[in-house]
Coordinates of C-alpha atoms in Angstrom, one line a residue:
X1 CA 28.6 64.1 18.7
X2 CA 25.7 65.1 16.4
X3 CA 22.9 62.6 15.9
X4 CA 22.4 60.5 12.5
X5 CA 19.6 60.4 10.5
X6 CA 20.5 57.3 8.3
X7 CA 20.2 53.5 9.8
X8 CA 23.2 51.5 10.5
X9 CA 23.5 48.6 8.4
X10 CA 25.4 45.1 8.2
X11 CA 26.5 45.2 11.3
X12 CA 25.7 41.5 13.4
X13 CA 24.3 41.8 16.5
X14 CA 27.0 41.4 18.9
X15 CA 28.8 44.5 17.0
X16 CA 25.7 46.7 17.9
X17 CA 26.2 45.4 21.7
X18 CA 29.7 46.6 21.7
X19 CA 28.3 50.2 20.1
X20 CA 25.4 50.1 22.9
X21 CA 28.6 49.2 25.8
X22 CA 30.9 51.9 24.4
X23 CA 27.8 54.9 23.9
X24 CA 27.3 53.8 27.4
X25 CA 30.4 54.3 28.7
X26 CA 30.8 58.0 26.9
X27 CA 27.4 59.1 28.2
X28 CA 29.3 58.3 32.3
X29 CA 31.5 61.4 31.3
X30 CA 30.3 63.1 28.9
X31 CA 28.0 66.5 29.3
X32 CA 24.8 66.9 29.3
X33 CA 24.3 67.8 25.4
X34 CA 26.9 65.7 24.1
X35 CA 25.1 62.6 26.6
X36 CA 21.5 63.8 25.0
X37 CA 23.1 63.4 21.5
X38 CA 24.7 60.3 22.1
X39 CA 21.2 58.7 23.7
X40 CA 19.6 59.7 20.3
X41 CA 22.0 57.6 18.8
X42 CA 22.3 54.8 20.9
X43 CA 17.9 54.5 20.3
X44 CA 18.6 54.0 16.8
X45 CA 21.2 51.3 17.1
X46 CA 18.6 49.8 19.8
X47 CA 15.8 50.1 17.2
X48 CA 17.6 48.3 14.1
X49 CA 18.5 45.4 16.9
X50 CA 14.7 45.0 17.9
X51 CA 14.0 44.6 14.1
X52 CA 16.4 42.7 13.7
X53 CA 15.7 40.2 15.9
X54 CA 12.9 39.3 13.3
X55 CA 15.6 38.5 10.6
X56 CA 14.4 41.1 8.1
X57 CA 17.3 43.1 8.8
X58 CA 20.2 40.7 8.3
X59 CA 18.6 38.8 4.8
X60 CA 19.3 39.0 2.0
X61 CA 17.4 39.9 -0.7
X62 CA 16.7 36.4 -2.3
X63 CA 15.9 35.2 1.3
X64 CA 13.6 38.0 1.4
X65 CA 12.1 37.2 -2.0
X66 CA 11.5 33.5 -0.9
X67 CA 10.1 34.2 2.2
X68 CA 7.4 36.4 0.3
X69 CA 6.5 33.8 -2.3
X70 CA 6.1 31.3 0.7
X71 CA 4.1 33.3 2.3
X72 CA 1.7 33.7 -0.9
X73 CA 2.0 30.1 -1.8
X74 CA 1.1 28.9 1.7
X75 CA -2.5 31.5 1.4
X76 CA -3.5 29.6 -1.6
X77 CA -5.5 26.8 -1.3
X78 CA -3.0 23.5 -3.3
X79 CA -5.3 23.7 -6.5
X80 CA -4.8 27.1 -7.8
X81 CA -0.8 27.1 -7.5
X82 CA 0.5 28.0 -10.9
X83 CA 3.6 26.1 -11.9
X84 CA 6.0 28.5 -10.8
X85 CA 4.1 27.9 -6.9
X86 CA 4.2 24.5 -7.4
X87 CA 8.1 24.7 -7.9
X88 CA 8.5 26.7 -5.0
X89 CA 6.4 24.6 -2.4
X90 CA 8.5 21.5 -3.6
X91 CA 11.5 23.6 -3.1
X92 CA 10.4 24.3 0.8
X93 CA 9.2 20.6 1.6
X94 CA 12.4 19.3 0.2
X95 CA 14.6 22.1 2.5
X96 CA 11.8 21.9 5.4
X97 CA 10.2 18.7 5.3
X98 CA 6.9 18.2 7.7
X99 CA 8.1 21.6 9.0
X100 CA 7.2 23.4 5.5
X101 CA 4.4 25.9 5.3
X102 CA 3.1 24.3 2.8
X103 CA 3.3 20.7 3.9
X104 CA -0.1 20.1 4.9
X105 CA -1.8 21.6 1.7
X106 CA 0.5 19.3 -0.7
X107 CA -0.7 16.2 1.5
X108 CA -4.6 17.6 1.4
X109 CA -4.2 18.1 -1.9
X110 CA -2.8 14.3 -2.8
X111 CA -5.7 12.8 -1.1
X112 CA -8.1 15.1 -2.7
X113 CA -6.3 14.0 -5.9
X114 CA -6.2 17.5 -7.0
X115 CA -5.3 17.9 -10.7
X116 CA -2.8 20.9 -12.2
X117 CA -2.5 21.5 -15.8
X118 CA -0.2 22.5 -18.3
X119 CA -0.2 23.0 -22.0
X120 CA 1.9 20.6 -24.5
X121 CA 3.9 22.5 -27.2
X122 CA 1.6 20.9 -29.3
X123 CA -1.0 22.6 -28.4
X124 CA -3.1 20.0 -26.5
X125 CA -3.5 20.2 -22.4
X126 CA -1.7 17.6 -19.7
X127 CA -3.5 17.2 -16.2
X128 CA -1.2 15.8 -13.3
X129 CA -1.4 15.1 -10.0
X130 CA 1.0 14.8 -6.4
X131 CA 1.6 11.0 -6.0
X132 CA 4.7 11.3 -4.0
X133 CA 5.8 13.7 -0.9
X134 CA 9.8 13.7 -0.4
X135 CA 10.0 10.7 -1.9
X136 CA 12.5 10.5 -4.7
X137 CA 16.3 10.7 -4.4
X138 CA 17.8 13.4 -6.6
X139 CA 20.3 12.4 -8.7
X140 CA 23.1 14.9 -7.7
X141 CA 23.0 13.3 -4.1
X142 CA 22.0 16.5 -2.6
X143 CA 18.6 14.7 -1.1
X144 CA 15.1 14.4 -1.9
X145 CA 12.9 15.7 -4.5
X146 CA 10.1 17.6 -2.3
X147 CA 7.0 16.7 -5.1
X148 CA 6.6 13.6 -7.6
X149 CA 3.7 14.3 -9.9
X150 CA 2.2 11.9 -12.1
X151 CA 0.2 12.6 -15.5
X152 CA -3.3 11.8 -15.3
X153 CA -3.9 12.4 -19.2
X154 CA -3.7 10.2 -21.9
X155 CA -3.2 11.7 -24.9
X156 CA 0.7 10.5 -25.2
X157 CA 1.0 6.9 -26.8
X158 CA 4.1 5.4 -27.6
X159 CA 5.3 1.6 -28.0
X160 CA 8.2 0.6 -25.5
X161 CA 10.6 -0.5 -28.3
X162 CA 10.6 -1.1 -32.3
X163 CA 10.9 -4.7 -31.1
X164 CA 9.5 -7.1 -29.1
X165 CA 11.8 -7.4 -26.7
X166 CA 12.4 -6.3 -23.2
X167 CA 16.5 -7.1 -22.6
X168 CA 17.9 -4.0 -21.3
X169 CA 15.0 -2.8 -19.6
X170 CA 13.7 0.6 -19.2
X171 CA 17.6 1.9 -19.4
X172 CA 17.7 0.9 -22.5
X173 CA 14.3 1.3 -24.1
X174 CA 13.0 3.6 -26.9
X175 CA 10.6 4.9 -24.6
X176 CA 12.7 6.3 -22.2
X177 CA 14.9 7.8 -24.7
X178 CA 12.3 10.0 -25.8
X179 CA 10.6 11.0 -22.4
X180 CA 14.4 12.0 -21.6
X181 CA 15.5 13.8 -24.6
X182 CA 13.0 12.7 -27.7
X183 CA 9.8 13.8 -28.8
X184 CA 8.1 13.2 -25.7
X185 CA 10.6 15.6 -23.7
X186 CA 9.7 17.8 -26.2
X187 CA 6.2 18.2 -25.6
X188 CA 7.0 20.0 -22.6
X189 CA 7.0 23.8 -22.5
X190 CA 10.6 25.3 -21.5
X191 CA 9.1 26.8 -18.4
X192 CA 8.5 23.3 -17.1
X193 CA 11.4 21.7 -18.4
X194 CA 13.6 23.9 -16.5
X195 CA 11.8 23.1 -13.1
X196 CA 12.4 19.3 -13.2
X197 CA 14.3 18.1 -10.9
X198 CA 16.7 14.5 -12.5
X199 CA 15.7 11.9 -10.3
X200 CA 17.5 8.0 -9.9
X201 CA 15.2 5.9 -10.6
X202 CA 15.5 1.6 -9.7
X203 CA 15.4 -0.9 -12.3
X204 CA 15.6 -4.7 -13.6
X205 CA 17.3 -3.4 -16.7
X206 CA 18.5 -7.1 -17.5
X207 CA 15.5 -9.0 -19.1
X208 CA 12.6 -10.5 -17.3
X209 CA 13.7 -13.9 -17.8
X210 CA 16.8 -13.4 -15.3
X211 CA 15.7 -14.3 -11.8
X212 CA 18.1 -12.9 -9.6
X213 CA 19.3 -9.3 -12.3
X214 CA 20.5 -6.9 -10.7
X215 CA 18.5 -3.8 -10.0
X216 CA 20.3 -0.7 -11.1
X217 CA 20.2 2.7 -11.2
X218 CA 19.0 5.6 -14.5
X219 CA 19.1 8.9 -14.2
X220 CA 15.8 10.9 -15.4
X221 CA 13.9 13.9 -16.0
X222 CA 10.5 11.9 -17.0
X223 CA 9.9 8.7 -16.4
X224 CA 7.3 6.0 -15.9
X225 CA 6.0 4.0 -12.8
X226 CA 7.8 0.5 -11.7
X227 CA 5.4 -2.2 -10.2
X228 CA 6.8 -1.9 -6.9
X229 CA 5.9 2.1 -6.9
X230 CA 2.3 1.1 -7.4
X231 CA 1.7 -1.8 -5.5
X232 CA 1.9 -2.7 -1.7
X233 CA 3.8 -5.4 -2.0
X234 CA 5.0 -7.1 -5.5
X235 CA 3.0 -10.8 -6.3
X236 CA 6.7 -12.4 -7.5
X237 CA 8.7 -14.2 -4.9
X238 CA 10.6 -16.1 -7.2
X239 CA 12.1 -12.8 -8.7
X240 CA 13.3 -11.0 -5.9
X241 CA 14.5 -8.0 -8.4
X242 CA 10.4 -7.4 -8.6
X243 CA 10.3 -5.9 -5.0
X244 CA 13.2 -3.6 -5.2
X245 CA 12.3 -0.8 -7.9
X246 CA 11.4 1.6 -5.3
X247 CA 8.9 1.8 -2.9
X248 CA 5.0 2.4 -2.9
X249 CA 4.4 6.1 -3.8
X250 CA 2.4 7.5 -0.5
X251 CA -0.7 8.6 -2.6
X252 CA -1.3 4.6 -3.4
X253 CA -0.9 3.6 0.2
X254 CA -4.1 1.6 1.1
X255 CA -6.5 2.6 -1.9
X256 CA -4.1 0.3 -4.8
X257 CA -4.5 -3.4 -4.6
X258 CA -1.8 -6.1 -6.5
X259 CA -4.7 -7.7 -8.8
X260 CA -7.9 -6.4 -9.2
X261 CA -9.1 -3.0 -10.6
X262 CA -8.2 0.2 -9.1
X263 CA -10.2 3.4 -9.5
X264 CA -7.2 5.2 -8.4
X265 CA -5.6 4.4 -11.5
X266 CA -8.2 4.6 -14.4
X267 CA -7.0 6.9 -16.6
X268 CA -8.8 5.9 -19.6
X269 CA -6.9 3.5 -21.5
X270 CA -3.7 0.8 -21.0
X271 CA -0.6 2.9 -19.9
X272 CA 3.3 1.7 -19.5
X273 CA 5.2 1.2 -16.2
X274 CA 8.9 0.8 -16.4
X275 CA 9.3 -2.9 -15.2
X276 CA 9.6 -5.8 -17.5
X277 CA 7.2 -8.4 -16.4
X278 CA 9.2 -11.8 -15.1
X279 CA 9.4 -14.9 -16.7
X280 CA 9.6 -12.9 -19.9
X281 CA 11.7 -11.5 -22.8
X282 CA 9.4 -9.7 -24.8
X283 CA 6.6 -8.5 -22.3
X284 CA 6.2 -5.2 -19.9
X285 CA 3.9 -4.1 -17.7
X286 CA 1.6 -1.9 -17.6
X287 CA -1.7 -1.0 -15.8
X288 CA -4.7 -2.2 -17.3
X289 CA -7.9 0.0 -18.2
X290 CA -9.9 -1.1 -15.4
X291 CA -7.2 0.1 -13.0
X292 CA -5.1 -3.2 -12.3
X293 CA -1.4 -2.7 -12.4
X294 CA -0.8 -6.2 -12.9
X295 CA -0.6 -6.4 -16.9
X296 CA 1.9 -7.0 -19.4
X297 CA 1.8 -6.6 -23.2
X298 CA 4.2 -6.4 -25.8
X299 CA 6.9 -4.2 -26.3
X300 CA 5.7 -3.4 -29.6
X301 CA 2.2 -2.2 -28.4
X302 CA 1.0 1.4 -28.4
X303 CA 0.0 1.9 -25.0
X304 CA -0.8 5.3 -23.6
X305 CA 2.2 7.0 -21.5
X306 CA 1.6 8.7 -18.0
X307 CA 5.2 11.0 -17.3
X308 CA 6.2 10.9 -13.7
X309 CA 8.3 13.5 -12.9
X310 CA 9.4 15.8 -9.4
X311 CA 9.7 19.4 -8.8

């Protein structure tokens, strides 16, 4: 038996322990030379087990390519992940959870408030931030969204419909048509759009005058904030719809207040959330300019937008 020079591949591991039992058995009767020989060989089968056993040997090449990128996204500090990093450590929290190598810089970098950027097609710049850590439930069922980001910018104004008139809610407003699919959506380079994970998103999309609507589901890509995703606990008891458009989004949990101003959420101007406000058919909400998200104006008004959105 002559020796090989080339290393044995895709075999598992209990197929090398039957080579190692059967070389064992040969080298009982075998001579001398043909025992040396077959030792030789039986060193390299134990060799590409001990490697192995480090799971190198037995990926494949887009495991190996993963593991590689998580290891360079995980030695950068959370602010200077480029988008395609940001992607990929939403990808690992979502598969790994508080287990993710990553985990503990995307948290850091939500409290710190740590602002990414990307540039609009038209040429002007969008800052964003992580509001939300597993949070959102994907819209194929498959689980969670591992990052929610919110825009911190305010360059995007838009009115909520051509009418004032909130019946239908944020399902059917003019506003969410185009962060979905309009002009908004379009704003977006193609190397983001194609990381965004569609997202089901919880909604009065009745009217505000219906006390007991029914909250209801949307699928979308972009979307804005409800009242119940800012706030610790919604200020209407008489509309039970008001506390059931998702929870509080972790990076509001004790710094955002119901009523007064929040620094957390100044962001230079009025800016829309998705809830209509109660007791209303014309009015949403939206957070006012000293930081309380308590506000409602007219669906007609051109308030800034702030895109919400998960990797």
């Amino acid at each position: 038996v002559a020796p090989k020079t080339t290393r044995l591949r895709g075999q598992s591991i209990i197929e090398y322990v039957l080579i190692a039992a059967v070389i064992g058995l040969v080298v009982i009767f075998a001579g001398p030379q043909v025992s040396s020989a077959i030792r030789n060989q039986f060193n390299q089968v134990t060799n590409t087990v001990d490697s192995g056993t480090s799971g190198d040997s037995f990926m494949s090449a887009e495991e190996k390519a993963y593991r590689e990128t998580m290891k360079t996204v995980a030695q950068k500090e959370a602010k200077d992940w480029t988008l395609d990093e940001q992607k990929a450590a939403a990808t690992d929290i979502a598969k790994n959870g508080t287990s993710s190598v990553v985990y503990a810089k995307a948290v850091a970098a939500m409290d710190a408030r740590t602002k990414f950027s990307i540039k609009l097609t038209n040429g002007k710049t969008l800052e964003y931030r992580i509001i939300g850590i597993n949070h959102d439930d994907l819209a194929d069922g498959s689980g969670k969204a591992g990052l929610t980001f919110l825009t911190t910018s305010t360059d995007i104004q838009s009115r909520m419909n051509a009418i004032d008139i909130n019946a239908g809610g944020w399902e059917k407003s003019e506003l969410r048509q185009k962060m979905n699919s309009g002009e908004i959506w379009n704003l977006m380079p193609a190397d983001f759009q194609s990381k965004v994970k569609a997202v089901e998103k919880l909604t009065n999309n009745v009217s505000g005058t219906d006390k007991d609507a029914a909250v209801t589901a949307t699928t979308d890509k972009l979307f804005l904030l409800s009242y119940s995703e800012i706030v610790p606990s919604p200020n209407w008891a008489d509309y039970p719809w008001t506390s059931s458009e998702g929870i509080q989004y972790e990076a509001f949990k004790g710094k955002v207040t119901n009523y007064s101003g929040n620094a957390f959420l100044q962001f230079g101007g009025f800016w829309w959330e998705r809830s209509v406000c109660p007791n209303s058919s014309t009015l949403f909400r939206h957070v006012h300019t000293d930081g309380g998200p308590s506000n409602s104006i007219e669906a007609t008004y051109s308030a800034r937008v702030c895109p919400a959105w998960c990797f």
